[in-house]
mmCIF file of C-alpha atoms in Angstrom:
data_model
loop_
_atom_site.group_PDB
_atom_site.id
_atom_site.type_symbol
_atom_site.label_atom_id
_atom_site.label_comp_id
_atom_site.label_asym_id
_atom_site.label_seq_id
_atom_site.Cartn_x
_atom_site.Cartn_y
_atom_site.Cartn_z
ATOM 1 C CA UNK A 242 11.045 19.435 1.748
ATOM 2 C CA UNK A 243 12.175 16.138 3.268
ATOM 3 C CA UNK A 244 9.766 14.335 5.258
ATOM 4 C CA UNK A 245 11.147 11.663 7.624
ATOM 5 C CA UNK A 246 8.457 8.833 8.846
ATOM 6 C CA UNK A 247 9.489 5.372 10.854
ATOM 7 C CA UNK A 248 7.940 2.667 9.232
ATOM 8 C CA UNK A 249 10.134 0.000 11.351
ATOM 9 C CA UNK A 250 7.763 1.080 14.188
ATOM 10 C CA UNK A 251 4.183 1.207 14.050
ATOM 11 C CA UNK A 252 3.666 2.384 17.867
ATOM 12 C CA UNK A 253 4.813 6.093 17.033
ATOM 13 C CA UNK A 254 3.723 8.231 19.737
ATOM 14 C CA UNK A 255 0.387 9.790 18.730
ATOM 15 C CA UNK A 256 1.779 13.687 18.739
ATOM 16 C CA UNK A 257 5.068 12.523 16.010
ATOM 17 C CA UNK A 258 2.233 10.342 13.931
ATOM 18 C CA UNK A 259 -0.272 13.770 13.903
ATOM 19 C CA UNK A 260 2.922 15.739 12.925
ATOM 20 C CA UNK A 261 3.870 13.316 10.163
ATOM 21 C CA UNK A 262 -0.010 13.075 8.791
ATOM 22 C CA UNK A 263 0.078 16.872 8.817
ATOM 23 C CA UNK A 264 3.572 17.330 7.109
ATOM 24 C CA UNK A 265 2.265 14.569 4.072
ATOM 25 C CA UNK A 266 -0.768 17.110 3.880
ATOM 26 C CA UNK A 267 1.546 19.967 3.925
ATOM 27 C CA UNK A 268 3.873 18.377 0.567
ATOM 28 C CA UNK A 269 0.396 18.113 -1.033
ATOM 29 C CA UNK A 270 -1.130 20.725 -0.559
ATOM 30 C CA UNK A 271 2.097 22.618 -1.896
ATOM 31 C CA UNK A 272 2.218 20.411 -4.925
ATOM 32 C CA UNK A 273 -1.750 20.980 -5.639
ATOM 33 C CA UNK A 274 -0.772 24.761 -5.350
ATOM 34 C CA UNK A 275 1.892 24.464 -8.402
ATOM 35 C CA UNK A 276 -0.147 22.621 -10.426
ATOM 36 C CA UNK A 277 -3.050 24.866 -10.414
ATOM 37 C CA UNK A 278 -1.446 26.043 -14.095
ATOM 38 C CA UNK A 279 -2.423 23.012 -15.766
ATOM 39 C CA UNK A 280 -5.994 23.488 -17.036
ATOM 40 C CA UNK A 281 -6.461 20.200 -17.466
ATOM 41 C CA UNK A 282 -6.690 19.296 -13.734
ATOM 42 C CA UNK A 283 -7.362 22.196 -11.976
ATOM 43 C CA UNK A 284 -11.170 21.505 -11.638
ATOM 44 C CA UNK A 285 -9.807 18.072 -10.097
ATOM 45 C CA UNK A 286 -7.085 19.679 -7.532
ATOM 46 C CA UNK A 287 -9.462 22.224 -6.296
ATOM 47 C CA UNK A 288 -12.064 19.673 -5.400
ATOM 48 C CA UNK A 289 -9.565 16.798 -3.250
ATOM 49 C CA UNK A 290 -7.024 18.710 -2.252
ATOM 50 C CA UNK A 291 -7.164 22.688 -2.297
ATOM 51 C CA UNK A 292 -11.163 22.008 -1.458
ATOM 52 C CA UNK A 293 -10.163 19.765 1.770
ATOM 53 C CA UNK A 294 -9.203 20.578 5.539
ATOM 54 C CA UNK A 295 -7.123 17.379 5.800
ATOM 55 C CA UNK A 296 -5.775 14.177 4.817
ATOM 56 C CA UNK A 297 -8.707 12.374 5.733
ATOM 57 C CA UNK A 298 -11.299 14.558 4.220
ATOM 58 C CA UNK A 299 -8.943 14.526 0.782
ATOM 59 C CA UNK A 300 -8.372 10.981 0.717
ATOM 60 C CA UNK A 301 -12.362 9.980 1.719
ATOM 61 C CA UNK A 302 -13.453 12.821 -1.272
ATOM 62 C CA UNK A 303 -10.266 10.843 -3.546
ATOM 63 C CA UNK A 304 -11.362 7.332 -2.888
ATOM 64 C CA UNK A 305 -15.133 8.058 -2.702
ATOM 65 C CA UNK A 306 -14.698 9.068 -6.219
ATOM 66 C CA UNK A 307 -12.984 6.435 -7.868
ATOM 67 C CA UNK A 308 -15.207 3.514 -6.887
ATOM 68 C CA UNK A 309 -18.774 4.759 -6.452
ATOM 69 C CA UNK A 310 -21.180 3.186 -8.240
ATOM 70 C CA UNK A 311 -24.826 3.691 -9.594
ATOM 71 C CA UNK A 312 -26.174 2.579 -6.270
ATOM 72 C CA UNK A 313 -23.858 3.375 -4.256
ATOM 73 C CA UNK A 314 -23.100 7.084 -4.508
ATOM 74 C CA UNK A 315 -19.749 9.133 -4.248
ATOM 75 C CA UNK A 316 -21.427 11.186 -0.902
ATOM 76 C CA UNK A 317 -22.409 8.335 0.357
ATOM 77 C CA UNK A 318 -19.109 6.203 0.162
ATOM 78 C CA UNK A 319 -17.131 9.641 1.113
ATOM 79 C CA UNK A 320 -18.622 10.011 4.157
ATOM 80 C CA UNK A 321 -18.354 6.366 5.310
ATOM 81 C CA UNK A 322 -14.183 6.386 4.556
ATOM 82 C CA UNK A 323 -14.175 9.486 6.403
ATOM 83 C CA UNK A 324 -15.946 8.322 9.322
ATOM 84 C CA UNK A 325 -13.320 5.195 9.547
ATOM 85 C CA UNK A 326 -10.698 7.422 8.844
ATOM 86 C CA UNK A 327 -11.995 9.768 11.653
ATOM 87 C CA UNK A 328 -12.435 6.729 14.469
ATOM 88 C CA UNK A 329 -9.052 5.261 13.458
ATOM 89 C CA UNK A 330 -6.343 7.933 13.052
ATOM 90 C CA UNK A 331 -3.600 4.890 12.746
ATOM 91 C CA UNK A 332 -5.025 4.366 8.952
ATOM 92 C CA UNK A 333 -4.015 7.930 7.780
ATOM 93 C CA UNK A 334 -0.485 7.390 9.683
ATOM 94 C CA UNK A 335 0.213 4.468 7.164
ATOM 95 C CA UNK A 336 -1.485 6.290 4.774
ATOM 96 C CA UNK A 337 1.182 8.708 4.970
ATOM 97 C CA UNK A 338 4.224 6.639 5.445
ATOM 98 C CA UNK A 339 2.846 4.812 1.995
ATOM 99 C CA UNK A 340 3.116 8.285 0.192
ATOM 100 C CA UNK A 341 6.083 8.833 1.538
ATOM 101 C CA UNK A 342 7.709 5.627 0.345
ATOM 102 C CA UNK A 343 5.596 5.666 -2.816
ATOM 103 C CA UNK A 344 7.810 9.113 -3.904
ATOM 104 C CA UNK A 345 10.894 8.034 -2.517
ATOM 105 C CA UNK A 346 11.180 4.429 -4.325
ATOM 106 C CA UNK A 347 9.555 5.192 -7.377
ATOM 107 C CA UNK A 348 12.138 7.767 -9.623
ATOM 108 C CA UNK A 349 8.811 8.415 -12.328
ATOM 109 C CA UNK A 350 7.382 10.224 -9.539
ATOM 110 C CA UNK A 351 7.746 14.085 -9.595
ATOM 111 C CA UNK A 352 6.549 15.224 -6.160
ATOM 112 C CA UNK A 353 3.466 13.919 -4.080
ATOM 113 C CA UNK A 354 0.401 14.543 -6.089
ATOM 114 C CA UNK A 355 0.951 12.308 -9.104
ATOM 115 C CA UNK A 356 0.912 8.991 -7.070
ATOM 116 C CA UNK A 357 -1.682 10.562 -4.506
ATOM 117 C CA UNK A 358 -3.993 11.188 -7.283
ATOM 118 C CA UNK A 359 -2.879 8.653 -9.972
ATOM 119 C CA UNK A 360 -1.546 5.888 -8.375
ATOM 120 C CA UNK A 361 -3.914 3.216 -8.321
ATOM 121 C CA UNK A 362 -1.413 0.990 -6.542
ATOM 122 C CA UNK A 363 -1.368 3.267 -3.489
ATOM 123 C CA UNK A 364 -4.943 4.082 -3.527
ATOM 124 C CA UNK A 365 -6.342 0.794 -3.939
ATOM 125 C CA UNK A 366 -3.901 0.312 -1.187
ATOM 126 C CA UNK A 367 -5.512 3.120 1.188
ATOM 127 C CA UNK A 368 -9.501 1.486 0.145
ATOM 128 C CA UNK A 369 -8.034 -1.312 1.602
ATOM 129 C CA UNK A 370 -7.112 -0.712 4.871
ATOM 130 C CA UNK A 371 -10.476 1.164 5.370
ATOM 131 C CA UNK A 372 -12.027 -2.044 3.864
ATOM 132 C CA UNK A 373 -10.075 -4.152 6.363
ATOM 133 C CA UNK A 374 -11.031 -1.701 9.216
ATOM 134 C CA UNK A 375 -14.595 -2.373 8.496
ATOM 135 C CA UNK A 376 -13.972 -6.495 8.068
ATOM 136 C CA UNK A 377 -12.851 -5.729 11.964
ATOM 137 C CA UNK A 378 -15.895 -4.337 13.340
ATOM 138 C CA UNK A 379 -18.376 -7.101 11.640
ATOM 139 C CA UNK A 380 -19.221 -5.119 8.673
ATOM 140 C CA UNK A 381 -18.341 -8.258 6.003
ATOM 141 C CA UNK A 382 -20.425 -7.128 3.341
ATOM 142 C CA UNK A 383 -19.186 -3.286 3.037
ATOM 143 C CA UNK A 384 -15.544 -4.958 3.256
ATOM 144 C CA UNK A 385 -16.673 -6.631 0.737
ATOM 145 C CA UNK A 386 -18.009 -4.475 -1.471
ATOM 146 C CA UNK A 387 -14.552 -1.975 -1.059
ATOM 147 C CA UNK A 388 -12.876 -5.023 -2.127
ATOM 148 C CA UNK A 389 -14.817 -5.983 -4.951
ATOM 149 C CA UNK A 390 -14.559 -2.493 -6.492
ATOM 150 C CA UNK A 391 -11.022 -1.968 -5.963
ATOM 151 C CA UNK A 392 -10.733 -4.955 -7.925
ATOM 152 C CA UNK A 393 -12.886 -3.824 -10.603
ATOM 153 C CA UNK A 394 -11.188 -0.661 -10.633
ATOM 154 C CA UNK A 395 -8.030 -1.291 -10.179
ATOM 155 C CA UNK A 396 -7.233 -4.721 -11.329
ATOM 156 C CA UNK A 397 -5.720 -5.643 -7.595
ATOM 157 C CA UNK A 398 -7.808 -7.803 -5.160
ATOM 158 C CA UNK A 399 -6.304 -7.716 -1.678
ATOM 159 C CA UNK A 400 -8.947 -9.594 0.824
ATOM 160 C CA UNK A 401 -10.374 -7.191 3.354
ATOM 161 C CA UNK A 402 -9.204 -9.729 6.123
ATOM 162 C CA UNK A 403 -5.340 -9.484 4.972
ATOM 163 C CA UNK A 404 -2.996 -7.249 7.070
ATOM 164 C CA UNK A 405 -0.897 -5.136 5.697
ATOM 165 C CA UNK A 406 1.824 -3.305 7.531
ATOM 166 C CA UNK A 407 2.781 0.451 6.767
ATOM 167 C CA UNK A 408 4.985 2.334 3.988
ATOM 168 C CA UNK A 409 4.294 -0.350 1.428
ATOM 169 C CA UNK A 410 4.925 0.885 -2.321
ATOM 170 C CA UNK A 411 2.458 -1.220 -4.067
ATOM 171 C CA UNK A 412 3.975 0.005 -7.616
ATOM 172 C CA UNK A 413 1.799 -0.605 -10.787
ATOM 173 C CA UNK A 414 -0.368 -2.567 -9.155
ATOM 174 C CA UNK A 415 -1.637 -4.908 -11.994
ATOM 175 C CA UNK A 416 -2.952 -8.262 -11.393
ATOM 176 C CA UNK A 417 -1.505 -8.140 -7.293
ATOM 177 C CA UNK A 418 -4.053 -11.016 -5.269
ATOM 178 C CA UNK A 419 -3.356 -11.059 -1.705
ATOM 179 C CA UNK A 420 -5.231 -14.123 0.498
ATOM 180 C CA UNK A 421 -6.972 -13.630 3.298
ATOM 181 C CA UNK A 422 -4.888 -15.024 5.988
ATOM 182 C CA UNK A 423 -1.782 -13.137 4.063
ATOM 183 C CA UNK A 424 0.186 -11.015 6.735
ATOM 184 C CA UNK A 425 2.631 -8.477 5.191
ATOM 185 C CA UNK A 426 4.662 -6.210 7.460
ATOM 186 C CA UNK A 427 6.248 -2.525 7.197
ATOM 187 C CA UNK A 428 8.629 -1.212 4.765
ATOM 188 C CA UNK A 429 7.356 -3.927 1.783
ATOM 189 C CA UNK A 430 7.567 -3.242 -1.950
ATOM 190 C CA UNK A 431 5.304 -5.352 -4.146
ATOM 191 C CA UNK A 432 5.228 -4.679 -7.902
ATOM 192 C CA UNK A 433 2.807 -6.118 -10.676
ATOM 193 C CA UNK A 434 1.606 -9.348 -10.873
ATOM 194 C CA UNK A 435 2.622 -10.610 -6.906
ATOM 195 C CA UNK A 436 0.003 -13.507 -5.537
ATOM 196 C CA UNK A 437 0.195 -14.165 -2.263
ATOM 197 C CA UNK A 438 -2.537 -17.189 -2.369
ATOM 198 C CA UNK A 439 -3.150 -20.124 -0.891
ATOM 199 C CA UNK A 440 -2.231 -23.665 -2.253
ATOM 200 C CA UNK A 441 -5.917 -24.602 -2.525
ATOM 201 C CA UNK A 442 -5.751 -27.444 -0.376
ATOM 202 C CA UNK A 443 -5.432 -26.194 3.137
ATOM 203 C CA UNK A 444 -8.105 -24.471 5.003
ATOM 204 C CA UNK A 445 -7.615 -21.771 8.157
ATOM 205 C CA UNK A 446 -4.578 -20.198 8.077
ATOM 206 C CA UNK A 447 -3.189 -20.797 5.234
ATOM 207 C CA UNK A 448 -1.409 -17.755 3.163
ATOM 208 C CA UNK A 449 1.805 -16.010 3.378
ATOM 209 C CA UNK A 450 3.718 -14.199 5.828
ATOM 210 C CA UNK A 451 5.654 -11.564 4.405
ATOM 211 C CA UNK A 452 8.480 -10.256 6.990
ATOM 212 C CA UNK A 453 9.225 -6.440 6.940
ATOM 213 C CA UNK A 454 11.452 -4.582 4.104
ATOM 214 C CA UNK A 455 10.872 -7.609 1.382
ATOM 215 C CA UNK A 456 10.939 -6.838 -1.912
ATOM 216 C CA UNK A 457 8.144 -8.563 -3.529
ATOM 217 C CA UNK A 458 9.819 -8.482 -7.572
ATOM 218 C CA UNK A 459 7.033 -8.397 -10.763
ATOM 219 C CA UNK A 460 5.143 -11.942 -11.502
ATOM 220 C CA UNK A 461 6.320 -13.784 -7.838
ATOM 221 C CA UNK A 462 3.848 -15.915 -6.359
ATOM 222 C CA UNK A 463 4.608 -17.262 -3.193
ATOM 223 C CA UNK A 464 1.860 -19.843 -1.831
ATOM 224 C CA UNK A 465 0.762 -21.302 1.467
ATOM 225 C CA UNK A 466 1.539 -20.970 4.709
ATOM 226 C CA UNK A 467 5.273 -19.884 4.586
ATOM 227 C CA UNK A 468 7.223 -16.969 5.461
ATOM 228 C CA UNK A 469 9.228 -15.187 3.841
ATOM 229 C CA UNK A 470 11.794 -13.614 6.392
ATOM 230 C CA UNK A 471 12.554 -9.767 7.037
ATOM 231 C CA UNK A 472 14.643 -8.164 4.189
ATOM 232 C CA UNK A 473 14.834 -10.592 1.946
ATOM 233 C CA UNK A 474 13.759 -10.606 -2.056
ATOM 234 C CA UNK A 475 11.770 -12.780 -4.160
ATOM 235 C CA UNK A 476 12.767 -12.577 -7.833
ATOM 236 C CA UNK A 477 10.922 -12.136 -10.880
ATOM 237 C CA UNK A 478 8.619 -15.119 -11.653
ATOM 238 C CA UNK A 479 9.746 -16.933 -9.047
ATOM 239 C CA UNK A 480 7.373 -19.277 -7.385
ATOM 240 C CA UNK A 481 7.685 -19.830 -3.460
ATOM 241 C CA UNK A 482 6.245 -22.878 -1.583
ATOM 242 C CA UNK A 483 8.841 -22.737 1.274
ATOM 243 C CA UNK A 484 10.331 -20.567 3.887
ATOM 244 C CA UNK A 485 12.674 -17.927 3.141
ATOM 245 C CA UNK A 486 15.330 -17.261 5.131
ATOM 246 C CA UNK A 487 15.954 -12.990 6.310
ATOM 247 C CA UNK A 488 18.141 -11.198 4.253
ATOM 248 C CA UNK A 489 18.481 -13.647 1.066
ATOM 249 C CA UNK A 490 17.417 -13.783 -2.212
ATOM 250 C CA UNK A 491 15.345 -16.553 -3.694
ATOM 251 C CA UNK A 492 14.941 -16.907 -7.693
ATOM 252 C CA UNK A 493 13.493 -19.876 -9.529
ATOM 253 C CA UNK A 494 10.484 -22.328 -10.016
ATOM 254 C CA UNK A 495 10.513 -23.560 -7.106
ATOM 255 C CA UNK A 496 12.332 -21.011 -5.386
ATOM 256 C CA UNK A 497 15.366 -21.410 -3.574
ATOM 257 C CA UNK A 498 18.042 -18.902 -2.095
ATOM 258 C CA UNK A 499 20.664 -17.484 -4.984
ATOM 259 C CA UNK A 500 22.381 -15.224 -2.955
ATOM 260 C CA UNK A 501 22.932 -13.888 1.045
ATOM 261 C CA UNK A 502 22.789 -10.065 1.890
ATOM 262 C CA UNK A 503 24.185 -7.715 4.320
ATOM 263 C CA UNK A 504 21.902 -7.295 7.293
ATOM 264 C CA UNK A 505 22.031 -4.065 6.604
ATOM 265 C CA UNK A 506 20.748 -4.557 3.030
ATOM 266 C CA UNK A 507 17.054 -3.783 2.862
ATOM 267 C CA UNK A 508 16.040 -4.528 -0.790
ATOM 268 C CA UNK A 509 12.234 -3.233 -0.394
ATOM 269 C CA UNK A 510 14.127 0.593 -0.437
ATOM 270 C CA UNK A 511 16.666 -0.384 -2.839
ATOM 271 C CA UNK A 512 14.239 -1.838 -4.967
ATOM 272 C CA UNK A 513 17.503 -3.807 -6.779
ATOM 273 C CA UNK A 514 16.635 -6.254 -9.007
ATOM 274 C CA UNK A 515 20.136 -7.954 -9.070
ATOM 275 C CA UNK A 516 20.283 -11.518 -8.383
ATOM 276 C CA UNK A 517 23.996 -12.283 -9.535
ATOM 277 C CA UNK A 518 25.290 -14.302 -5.886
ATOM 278 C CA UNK A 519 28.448 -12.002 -6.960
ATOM 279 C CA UNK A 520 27.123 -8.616 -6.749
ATOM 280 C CA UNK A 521 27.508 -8.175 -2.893
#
């Protein structure tokens, strides 16, 4: 089954975003129902997924359980994503579209489940944006605490303040630090060890801007105030301090452009790693 979502444009009419949530849920709940053989996580299918109504109960159950704590208790946290996933439907659309992407980009994926479940990339991902939801509506220091266990737990700190666009693939997730002020738009792939920081000498607004369909490559750390223009790629260990133009790629210490791309190139989907100026 092929599900289609646009992640170029947030403002989906509500009755295709419903129909898109409900499809995801759909591809899950058919790939909880063929892994029901394996023993091993049967117990854990039946309780977030074959156990669930929805997307939103599933993913508040899902998230609930990875990061409660001692004092603050799985039912507890479940029913507080749940209620922000209730009030504000547009976090399980880009919930969704982040699935979506997550399978398509990612070739160790089988089928939905594995990155729904397993992923900590796109679950800390999905913490987030109920984290950020809360940061909205004055609640700092729940914000804060989502944040400060999805770092614990999954060894990526995105501040609840950051915006993040949808279908992102956050793959591996490793070491990723995204600043506060940090805007990234839709259709982004970011892999392991990506900082998107500040230069520590500038107050307000002062982290990146990430255009849409960017591809984000393992280790890059772009700092400041800068953007980095809509389908282009940052290398490998690159270090960014300066704008970068759309549709190039930028490799080095500091960064500068190594190569122009069709404008039909979007390297976030490709997820090419090529940065020979001769390949295209």
């Amino acid at each position: 089954m092929t599900i289609e979502l646009s992640i170029e444009n947030p403002c989906v009419p509500q009755t295709e975003a419903d129909s898109s949530v409900r499809a995801v849920w759909d591809r899950l709940s058919v790939d909880a129902t063929q892994s029901r053989d394996e023993p091993l996580i049967a117990g854990l299918v039946l309780d977030l997924v074959d156990g669930c109504d929805d997307l939103g109960e599933s993913l508040a159950r899902l998230a609930a359980s990875r990061i409660a704590t001692p004092e603050i208790g799985r039912h507890v946290l479940e029913k507080e994503i749940r209620a922000i996933l209730v009030e504000q439907p547009h976090v399980l659309e880009a919930v969704a579209a982040d699935l979506v992407v997550s399978f398509e980009r990612n070739p160790a994926y089988p089928n939905y489940l594995v990155p729904y479940l397993f992923a900590k990339g796109f679950l800390g991902l999905q913490i987030h944006r109920v984290a950020h939801e809360m940061w909205n509506s004055g609640r700092v220091m729940a914000a804060s605490f989502l944040q400060s266990r999805v770092s614990e737990v999954f060894a990526m700190d995105i501040h609840p303040a950051a915006r993040v666009g949808s279908g992102i693939l956050v793959d591996h997730a490793t070491g990723i630090v995204v600043g506060e002020t940090c805007v990234i738009g839709d259709g982004v792939s970011i892999l392991q060890g990506v900082t998107l920081g500040g230069t520590g000498n500038e107050d307000g607004d002062r982290h990146p801007k990430i255009g849409s369909g960017v591809l984000l490559s393992a280790g890059s750390i772009v700092l400041g105030n800068v953007h980095v223009g809509d389908c282009s790629r940052v290398a490998a260990g690159s270090v960014v301090l300066h704008q970068v133009p759309p549709h190039t790629t930028v490799a080095g210490v500091p960064a500068r452009v190594v190569r122009h791309h069709a404008d039909s190139l979007v390297p976030a989907e490709q997820m090419d790693q090529e940065i020979d100026p001769g390949a295209e």
